[in-house]
Short mmCIF file of C-alpha atoms in Angstrom, two decimals:
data_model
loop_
_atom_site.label_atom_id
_atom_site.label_comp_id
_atom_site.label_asym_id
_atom_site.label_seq_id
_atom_site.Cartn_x
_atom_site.Cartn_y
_atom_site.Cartn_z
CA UNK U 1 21.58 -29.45 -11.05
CA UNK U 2 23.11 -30.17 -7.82
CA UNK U 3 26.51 -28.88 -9.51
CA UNK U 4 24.70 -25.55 -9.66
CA UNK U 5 23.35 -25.60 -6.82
CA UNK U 6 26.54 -26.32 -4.77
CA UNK U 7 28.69 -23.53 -6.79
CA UNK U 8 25.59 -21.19 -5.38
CA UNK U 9 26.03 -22.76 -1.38
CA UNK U 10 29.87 -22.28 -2.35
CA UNK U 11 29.56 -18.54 -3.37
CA UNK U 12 27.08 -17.44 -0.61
CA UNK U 13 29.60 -18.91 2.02
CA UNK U 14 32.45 -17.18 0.33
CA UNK U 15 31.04 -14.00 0.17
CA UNK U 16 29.09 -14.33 4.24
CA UNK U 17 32.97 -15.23 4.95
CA UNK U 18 34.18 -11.90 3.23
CA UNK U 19 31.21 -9.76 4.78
CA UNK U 20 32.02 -11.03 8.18
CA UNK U 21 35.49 -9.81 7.85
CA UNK U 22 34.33 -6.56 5.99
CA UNK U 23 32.22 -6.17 9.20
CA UNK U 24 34.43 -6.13 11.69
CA UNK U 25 37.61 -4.14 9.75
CA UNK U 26 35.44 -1.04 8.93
CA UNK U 27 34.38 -0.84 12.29
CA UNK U 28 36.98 1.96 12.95
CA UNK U 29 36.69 3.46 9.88
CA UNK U 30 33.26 4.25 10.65
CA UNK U 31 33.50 5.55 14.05
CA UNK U 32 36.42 7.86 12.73
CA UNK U 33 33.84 9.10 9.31
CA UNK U 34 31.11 9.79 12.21
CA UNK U 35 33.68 11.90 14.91
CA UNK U 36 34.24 13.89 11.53
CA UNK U 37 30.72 14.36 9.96
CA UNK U 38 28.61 13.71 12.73
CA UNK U 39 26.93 10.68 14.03
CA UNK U 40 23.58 9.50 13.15
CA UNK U 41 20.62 11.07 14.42
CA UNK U 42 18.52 8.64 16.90
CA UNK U 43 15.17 8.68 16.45
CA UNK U 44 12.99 6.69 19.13
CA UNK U 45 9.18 6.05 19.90
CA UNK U 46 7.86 4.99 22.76
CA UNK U 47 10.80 3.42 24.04
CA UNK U 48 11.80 1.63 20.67
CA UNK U 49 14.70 2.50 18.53
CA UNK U 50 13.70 3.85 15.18
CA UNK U 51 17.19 5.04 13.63
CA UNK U 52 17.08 4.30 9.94
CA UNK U 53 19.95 2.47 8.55
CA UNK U 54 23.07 5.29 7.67
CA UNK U 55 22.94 4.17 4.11
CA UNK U 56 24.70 7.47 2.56
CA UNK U 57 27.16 7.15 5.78
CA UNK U 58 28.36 3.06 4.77
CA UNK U 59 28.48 4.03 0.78
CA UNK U 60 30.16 7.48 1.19
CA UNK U 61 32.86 5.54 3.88
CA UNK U 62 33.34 2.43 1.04
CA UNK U 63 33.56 5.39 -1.96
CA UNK U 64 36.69 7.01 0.30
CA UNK U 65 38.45 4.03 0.82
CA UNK U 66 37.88 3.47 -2.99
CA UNK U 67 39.34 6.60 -3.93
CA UNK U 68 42.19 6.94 -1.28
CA UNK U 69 45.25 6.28 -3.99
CA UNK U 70 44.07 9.60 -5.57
CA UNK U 71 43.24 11.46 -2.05
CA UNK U 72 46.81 10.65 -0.49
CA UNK U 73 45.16 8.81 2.39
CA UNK U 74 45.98 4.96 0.74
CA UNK U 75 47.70 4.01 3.55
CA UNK U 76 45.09 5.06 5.98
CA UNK U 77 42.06 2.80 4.13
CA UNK U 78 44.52 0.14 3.47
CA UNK U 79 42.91 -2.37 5.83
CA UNK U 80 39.32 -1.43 4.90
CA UNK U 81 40.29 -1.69 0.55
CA UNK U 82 41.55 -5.03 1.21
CA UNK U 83 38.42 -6.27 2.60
CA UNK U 84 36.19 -4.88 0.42
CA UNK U 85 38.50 -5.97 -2.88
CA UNK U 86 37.94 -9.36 -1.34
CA UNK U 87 34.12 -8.91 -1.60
CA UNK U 88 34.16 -7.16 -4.93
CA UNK U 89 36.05 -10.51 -6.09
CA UNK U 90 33.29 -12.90 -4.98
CA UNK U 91 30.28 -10.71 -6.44
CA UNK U 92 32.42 -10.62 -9.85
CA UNK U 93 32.45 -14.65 -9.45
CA UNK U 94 28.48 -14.60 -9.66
CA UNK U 95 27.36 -15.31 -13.49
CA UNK U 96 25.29 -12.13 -13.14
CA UNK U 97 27.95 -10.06 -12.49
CA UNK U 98 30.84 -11.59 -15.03
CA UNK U 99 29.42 -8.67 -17.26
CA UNK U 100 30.69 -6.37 -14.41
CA UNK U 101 34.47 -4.59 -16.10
CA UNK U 102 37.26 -6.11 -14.15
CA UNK U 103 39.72 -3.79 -15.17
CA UNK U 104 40.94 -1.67 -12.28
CA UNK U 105 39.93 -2.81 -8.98
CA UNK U 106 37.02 -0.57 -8.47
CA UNK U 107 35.28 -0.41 -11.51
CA UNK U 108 32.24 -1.57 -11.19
CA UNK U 109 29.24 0.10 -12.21
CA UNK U 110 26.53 -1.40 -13.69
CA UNK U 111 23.11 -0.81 -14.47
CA UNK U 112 19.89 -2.76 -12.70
CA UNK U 113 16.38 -2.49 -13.72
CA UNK U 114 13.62 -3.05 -11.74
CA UNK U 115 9.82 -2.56 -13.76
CA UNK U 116 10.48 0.62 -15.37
CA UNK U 117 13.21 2.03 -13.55
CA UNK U 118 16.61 1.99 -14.14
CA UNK U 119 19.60 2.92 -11.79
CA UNK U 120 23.35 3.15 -12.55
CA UNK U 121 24.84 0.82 -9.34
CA UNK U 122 28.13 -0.47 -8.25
CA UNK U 123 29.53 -2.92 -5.49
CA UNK U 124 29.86 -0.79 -2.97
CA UNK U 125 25.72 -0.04 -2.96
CA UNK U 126 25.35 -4.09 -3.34
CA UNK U 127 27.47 -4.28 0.10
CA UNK U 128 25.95 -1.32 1.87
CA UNK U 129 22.93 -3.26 1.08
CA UNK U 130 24.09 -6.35 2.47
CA UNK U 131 24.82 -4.13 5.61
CA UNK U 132 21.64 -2.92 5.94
CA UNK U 133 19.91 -6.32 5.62
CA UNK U 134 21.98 -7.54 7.84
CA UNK U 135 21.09 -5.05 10.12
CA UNK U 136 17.56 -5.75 10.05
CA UNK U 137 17.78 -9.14 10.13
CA UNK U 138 19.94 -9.39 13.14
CA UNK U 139 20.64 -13.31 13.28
CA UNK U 140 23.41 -15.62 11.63
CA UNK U 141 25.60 -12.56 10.21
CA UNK U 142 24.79 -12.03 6.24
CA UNK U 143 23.75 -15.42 5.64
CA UNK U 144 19.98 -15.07 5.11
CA UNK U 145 21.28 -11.29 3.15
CA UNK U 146 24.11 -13.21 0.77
CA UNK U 147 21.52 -15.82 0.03
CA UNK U 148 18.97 -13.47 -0.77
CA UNK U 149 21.19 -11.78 -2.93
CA UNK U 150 22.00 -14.59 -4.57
CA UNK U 151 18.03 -15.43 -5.59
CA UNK U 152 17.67 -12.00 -7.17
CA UNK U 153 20.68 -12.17 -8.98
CA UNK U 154 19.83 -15.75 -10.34
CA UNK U 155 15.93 -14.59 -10.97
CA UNK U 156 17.00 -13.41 -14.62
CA UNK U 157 19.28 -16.27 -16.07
CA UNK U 158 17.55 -19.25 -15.00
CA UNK U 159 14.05 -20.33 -16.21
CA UNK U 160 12.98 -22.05 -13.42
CA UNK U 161 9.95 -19.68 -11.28
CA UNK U 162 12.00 -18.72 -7.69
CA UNK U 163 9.70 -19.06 -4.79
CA UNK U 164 10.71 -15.97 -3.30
CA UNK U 165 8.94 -13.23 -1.92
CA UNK U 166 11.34 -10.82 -2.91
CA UNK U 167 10.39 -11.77 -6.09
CA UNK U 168 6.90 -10.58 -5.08
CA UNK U 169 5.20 -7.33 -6.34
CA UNK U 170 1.88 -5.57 -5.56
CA UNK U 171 0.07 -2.74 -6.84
CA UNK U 172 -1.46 -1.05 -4.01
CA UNK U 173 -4.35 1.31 -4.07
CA UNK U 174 -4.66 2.86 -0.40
CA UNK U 175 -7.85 4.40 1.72
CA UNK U 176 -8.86 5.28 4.77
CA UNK U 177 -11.88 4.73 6.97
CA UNK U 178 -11.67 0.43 7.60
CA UNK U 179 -9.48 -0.32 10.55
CA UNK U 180 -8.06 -4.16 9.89
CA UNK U 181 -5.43 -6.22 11.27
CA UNK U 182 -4.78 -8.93 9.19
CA UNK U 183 -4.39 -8.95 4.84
CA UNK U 184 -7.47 -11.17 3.64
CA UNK U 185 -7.90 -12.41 -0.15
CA UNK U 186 -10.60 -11.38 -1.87
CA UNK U 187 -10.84 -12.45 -5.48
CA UNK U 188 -9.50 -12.77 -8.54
CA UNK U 189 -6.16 -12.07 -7.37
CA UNK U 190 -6.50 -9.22 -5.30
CA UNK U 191 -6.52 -9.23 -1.51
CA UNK U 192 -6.78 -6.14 1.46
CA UNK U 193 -4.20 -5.65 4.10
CA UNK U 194 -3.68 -2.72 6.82
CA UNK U 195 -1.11 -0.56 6.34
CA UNK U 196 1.02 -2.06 9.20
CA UNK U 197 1.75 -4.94 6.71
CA UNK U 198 2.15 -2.96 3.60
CA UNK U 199 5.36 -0.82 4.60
CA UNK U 200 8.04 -3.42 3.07
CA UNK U 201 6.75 -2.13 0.17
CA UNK U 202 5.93 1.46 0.53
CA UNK U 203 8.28 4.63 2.09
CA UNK U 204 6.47 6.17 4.45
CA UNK U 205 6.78 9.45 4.05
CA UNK U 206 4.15 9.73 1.14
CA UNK U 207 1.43 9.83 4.08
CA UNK U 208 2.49 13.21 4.98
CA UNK U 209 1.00 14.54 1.62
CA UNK U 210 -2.10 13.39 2.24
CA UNK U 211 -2.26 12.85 6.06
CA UNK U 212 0.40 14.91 7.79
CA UNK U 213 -1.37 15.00 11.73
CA UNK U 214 -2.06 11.46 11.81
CA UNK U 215 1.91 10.96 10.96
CA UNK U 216 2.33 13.36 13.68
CA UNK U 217 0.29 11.25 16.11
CA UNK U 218 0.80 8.09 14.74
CA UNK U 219 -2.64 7.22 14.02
CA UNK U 220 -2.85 4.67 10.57
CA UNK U 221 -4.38 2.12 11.96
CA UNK U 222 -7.41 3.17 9.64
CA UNK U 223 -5.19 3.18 6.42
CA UNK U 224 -5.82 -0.10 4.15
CA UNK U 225 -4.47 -1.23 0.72
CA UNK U 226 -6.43 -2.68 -2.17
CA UNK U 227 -3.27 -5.03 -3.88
CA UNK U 228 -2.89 -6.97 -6.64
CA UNK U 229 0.61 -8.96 -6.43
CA UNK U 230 2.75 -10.07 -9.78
CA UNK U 231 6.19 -11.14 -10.20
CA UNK U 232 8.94 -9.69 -11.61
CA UNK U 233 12.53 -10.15 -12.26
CA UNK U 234 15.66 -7.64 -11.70
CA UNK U 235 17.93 -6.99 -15.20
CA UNK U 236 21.41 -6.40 -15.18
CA UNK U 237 23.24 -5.23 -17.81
CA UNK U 238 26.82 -2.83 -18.68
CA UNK U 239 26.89 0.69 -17.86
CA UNK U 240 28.01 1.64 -21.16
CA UNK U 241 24.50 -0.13 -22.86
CA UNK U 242 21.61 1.30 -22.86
CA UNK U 243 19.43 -0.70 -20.71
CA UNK U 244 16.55 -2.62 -22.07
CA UNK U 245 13.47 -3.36 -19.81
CA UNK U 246 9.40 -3.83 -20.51
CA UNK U 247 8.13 -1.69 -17.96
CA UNK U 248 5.55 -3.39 -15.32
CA UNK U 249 1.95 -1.92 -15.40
CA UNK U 250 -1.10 -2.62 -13.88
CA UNK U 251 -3.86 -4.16 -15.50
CA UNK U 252 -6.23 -1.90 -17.25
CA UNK U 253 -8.59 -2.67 -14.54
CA UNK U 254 -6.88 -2.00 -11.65
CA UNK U 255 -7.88 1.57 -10.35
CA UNK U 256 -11.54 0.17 -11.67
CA UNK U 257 -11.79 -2.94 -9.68
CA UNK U 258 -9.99 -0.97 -6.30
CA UNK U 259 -12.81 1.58 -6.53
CA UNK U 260 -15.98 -0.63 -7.23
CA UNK U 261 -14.53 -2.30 -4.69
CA UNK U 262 -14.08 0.14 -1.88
CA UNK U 263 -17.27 1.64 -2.74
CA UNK U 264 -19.01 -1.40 -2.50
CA UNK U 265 -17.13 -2.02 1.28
CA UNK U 266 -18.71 1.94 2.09
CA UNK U 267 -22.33 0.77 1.41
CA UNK U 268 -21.88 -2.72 3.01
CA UNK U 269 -20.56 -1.59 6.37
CA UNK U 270 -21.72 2.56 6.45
CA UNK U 271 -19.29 4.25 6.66
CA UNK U 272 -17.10 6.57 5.00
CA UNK U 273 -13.92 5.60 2.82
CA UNK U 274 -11.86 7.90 0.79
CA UNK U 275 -8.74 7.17 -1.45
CA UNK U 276 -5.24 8.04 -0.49
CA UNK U 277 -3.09 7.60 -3.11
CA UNK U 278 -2.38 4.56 -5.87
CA UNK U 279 1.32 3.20 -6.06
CA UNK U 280 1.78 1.00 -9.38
CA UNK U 281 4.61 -1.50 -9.30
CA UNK U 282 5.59 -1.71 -5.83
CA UNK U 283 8.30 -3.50 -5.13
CA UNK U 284 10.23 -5.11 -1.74
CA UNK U 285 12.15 -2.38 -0.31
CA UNK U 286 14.77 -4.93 1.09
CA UNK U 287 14.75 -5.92 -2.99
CA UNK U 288 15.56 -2.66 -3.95
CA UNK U 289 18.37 -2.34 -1.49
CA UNK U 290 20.13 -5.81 -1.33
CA UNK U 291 20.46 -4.21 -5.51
CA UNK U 292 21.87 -1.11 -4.37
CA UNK U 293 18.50 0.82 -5.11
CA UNK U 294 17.81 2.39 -1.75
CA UNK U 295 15.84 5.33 -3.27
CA UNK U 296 13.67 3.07 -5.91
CA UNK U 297 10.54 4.65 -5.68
CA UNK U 298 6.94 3.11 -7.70
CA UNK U 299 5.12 5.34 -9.77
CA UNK U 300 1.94 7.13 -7.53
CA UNK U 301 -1.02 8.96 -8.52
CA UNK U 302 -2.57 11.17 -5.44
CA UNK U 303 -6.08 10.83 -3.63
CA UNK U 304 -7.59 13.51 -1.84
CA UNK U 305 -5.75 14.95 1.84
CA UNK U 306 -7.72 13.70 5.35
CA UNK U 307 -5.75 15.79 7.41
CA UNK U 308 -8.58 17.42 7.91
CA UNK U 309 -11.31 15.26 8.92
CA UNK U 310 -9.41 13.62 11.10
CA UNK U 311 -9.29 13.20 14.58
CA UNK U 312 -6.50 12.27 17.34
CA UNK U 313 -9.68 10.66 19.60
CA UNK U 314 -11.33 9.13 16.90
CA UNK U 315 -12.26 5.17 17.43
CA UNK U 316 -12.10 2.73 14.67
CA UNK U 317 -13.99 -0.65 15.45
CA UNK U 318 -12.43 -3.56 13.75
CA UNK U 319 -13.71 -5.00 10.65
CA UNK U 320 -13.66 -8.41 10.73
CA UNK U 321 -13.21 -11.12 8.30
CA UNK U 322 -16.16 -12.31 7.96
CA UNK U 323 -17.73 -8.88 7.13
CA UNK U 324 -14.95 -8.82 4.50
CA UNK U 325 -15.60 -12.27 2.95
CA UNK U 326 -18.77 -11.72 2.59
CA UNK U 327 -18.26 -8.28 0.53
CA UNK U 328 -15.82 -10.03 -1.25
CA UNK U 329 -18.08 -12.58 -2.12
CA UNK U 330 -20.85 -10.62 -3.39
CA UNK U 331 -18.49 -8.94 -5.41
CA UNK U 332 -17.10 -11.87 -6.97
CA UNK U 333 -20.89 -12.87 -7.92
CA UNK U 334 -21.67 -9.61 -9.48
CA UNK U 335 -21.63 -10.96 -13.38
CA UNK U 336 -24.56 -12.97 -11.97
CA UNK U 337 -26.46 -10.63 -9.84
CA UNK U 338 -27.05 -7.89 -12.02
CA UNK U 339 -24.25 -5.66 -10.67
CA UNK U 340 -24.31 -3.51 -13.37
CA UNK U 341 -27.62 -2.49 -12.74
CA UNK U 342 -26.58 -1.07 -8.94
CA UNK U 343 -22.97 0.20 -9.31
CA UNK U 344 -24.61 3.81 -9.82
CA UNK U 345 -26.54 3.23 -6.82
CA UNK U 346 -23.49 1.97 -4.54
CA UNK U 347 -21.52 4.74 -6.14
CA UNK U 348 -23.90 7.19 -5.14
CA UNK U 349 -24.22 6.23 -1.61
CA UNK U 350 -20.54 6.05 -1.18
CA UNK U 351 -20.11 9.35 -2.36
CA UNK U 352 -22.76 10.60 -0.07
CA UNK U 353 -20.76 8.93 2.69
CA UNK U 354 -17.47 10.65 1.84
CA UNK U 355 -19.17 14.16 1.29
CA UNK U 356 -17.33 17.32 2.59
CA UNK U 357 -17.72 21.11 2.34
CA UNK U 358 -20.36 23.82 3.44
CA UNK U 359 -23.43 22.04 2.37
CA UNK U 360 -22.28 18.26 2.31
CA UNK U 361 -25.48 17.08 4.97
CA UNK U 362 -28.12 18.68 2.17
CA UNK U 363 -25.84 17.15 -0.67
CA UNK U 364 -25.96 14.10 1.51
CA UNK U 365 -29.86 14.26 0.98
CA UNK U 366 -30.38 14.90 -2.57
CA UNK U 367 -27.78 11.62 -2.87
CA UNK U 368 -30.15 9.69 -0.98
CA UNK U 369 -33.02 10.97 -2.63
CA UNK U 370 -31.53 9.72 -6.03
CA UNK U 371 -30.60 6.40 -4.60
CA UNK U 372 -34.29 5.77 -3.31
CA UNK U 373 -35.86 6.30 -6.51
CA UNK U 374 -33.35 4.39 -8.87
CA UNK U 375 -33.89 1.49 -5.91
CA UNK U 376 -37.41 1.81 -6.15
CA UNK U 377 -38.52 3.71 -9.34
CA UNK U 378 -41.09 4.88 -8.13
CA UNK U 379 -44.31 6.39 -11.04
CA UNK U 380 -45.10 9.87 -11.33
CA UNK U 381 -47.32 11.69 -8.63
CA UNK U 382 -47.31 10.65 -4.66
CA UNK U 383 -43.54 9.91 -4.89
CA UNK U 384 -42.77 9.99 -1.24
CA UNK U 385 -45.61 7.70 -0.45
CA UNK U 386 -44.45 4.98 -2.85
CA UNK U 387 -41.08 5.01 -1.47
CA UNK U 388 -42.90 4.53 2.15
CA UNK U 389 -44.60 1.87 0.71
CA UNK U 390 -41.81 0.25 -1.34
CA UNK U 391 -39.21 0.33 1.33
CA UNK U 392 -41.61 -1.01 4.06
CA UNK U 393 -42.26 -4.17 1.75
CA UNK U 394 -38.89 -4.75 1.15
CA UNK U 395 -37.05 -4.60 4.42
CA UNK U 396 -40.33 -4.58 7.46
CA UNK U 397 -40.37 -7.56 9.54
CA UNK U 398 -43.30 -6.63 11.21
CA UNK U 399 -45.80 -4.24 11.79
CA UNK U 400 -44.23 -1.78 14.25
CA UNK U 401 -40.89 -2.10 11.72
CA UNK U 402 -43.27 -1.36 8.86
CA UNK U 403 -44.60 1.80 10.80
CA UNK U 404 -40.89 3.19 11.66
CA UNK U 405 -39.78 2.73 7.99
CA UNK U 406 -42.43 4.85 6.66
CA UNK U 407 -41.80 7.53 8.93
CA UNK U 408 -37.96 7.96 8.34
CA UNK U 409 -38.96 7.75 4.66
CA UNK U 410 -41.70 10.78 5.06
CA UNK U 411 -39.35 12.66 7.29
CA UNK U 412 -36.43 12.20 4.77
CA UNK U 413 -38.45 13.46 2.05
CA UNK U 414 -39.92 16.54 3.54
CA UNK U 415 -36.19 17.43 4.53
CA UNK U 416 -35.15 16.63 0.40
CA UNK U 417 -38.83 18.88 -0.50
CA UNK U 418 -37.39 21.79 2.03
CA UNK U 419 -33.61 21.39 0.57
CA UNK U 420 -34.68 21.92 -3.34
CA UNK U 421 -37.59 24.84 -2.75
CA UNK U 422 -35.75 26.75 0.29
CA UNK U 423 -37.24 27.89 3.56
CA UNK U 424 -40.49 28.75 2.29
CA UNK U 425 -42.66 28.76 5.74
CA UNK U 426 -41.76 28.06 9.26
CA UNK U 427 -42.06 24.06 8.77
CA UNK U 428 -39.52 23.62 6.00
CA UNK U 429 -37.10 26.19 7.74
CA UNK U 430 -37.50 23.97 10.82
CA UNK U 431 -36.83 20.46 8.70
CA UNK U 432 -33.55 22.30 7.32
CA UNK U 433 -32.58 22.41 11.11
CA UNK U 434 -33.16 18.34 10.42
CA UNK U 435 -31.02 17.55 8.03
CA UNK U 436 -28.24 15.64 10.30
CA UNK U 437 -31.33 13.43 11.69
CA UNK U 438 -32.62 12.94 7.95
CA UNK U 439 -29.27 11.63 7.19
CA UNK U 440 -28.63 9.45 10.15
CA UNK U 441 -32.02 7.91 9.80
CA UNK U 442 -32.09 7.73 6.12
CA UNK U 443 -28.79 6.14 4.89
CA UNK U 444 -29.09 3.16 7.09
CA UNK U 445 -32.36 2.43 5.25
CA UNK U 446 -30.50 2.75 2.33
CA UNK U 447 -27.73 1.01 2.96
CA UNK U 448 -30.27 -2.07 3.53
CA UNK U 449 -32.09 -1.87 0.76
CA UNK U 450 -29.65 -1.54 -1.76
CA UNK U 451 -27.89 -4.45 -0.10
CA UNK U 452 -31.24 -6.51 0.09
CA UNK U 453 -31.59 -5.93 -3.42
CA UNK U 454 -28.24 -6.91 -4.43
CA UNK U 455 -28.01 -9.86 -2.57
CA UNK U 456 -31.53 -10.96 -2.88
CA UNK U 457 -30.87 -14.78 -3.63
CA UNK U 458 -27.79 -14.81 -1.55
CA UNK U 459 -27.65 -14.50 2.42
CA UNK U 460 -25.62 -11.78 4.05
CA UNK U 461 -25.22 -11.07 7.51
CA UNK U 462 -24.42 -7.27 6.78
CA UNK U 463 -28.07 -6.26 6.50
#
């Protein structure tokens, strides 16, 4: 064991040694490729540098030294083909790479696989790679890179489980509408992070599908992820075999147990929380590039845009982790607590809170209406005074409480009554200018009670 483990030390040193020296050779070479093509475009915010890495600028630059002997231009890229042959010779040294063809100095391509994707790859994408870690890093040149390297490339031919967390996957199912700032488990695997902490593992860019002014104004911190993490390992194999792979999918529950749950987290803190978009099989973007995959992409599956119910001066109060812990926890219970019996009803209400279009308030309404009565089934005949009655018991503290709750009820229902018949006299025409009170009023109440109910053996602090 520690035989192995020295020959790894041995060939991360070797090839930080040759990296180094790569480094500072091509250093030249690169200001001369940028004079000619043009240098890379800064991009800045608020003071902080925001260039991407030049990845097509380091690969194209190692590809024309590569290919000088046929170009005329050998003696030109001399310096720069002798330092990368030296770094091509280490990664051929690594037992994942023996399978790599050694004949000819640059041929090198290979395939990698990571989940259900597979890319045809050669050295000089491992070492651009390596460059762009490095880069991001920025301390003790390509020694935390090479070593990381080194795990991934060891993941597949050793049975021992690497504690790595580029070894780390999540399947993320995104929303809007809960501003957070820290991840927090939840259960049975799962666990809810802001976006902020989510972008090793996601591009960017897919928000402007969905979201394309709050990219413009920078305004995510109400984007969250729903993630389940697994593990997975990278496959090598020759370019010239067709690569073999079981491709990683989520669990048939996934997109189930994301939506229950972000429905449930609508109704529990009222408010409104729609889906973004679904990425299955995410994996570390520094991964996918110390491999040479800079453009690995997951598989998605679209939400609904929010472009435009959004707002640049919109405020998002902080949910904290209590509130979340205790959602989480009632969720984790609901095999016990008759969960089954309420998902229509949660579902219901969060849909009512996510409502849009011409007549979303009356929709709003006839939502409510449907929640009251599955909450409260109330007989034929006097409906609305039942559901005065019923919701008084179950959440009034007091009398004057008692007195409040049946008016918002009656006012709620003579607002549903003047929806469904239309504007027959003057007082239902004026109740249909009372819809947006109705609401307001209304869903609060049944936020409570269908939280009371649910948790009615269990304290919560979210009533």
């Amino acid at each position: 064991m520690q035989s192995k483990q020295h020959r790894r030390i041995y060939w991360q040193e070797r090839l930080t040694n040759c990296l180094c020296r790569l480094y500072e050779v091509q250093k030249p070479f690169l200001r001369s490729y940028w004079q000619a093509n043009g240098f890379p475009s800064q991009v800045s915010f608020n003071g902080k540098d925001e260039t991407p890495f030049p990845w097509e600028d380091y690969n194209s630059l190692y590809e024309d030294a590569q290919l000088s002997d046929r170009t005329g231009s050998a003696e030109y890229y001399t310096p720069l083909r002798e330092a990368l042959v030296a770094v091509y010779d280490v990664l051929r040294y690594h037992p994942a790479l023996t399978l790599v063809p050694e004949s000819g100095t640059f041929n090198n391509a290979f395939h990698v696989s990571i989940n259900d994707m597979t890319t045809l790859t050669t050295f000089s994408y491992l070492v651009t790679g390596q460059m762009a870690q490095n880069h991001k890093i920025k301390a003790d040149p390509f020694k935390a890179s090479t070593a990381q390297l080194n795990s991934l490339l060891h993941a597949p031919i050793i049975d021992q489980r690497l504690n790595s967390s580029l070894l780390q996957g999540k399947d993320i199912a995104l929303f809007c509408g809960v501003r957070l700032e820290y991840e927090i488990e939840l259960c049975e695997g799962y666990s809810i992070a802001p976006f902020h902490l989510l972008r090793e593992h996601l591009d960017p860019d897919w928000i402007k599908d969905v979201a394309a002014q709050q990219v413009d104004w920078r305004r995510t911190e109400a984007i969250f992820g729903i993630v389940r993490k697994f593990n997975w390992r990278p496959r090598v194999s020759r370019a010239n075999i067709d690569a073999k792979h079981s491709p990683q999918t989520p669990p048939p529950l996934f997109h189930r147990w994301a939506d229950e749950f972000s429905e449930l987290m609508s109704v529990s803190l009222g408010c409104r929380i729609s889906w973004l978009k679904t990425f299955e099989g995410c994996v570390s973007r520094s991964a996918c590039e110390l491999l040479g995959q800079h453009h690995h992409q997951p598989s998605s599956a679209d939400g609904r845009s929010i472009s435009h119910l959004f707002s640049p001066f919109a405020k998002f109060k902080e949910t904290s982790t209590r509130q979340i812990n205790e959602i989480a926890n009632i969720f984790a219970k609901r095999s016990v607590i008759s969960y089954a019996d309420y998902a229509p009803i949660i579902h219901r209400l969060a849909e009512a809170y996510r409502r849009e279009g011409h007549f979303s308030a009356h929709d709003r309404i006839l939502d409510l209406a449907i929640v009251f009565e599955r909450l409260f089934k109330p007989s034929q005949g006097r409906i609305s005074h039942k559901l005065q009655e019923a919701a008084a018991e179950l959440l009034a503290k007091n009398d004057g409480e008692r007195e409040a709750l049946r008016a918002t009820i009656k006012h709620f229902y003579d607002v549903r009554s003047a929806i469904v018949h239309g504007p027959t006299d003057s007082k239902k025409e004026r109740l249909l200018m009372e819809v947006g009170e109705a609401w307001m009023r209304s869903s609060d109440v049944a936020r409570r009670a269908t939280l009371k109910k649910l948790t009615a053996k269990h304290a919560t602090t979210l009533l």
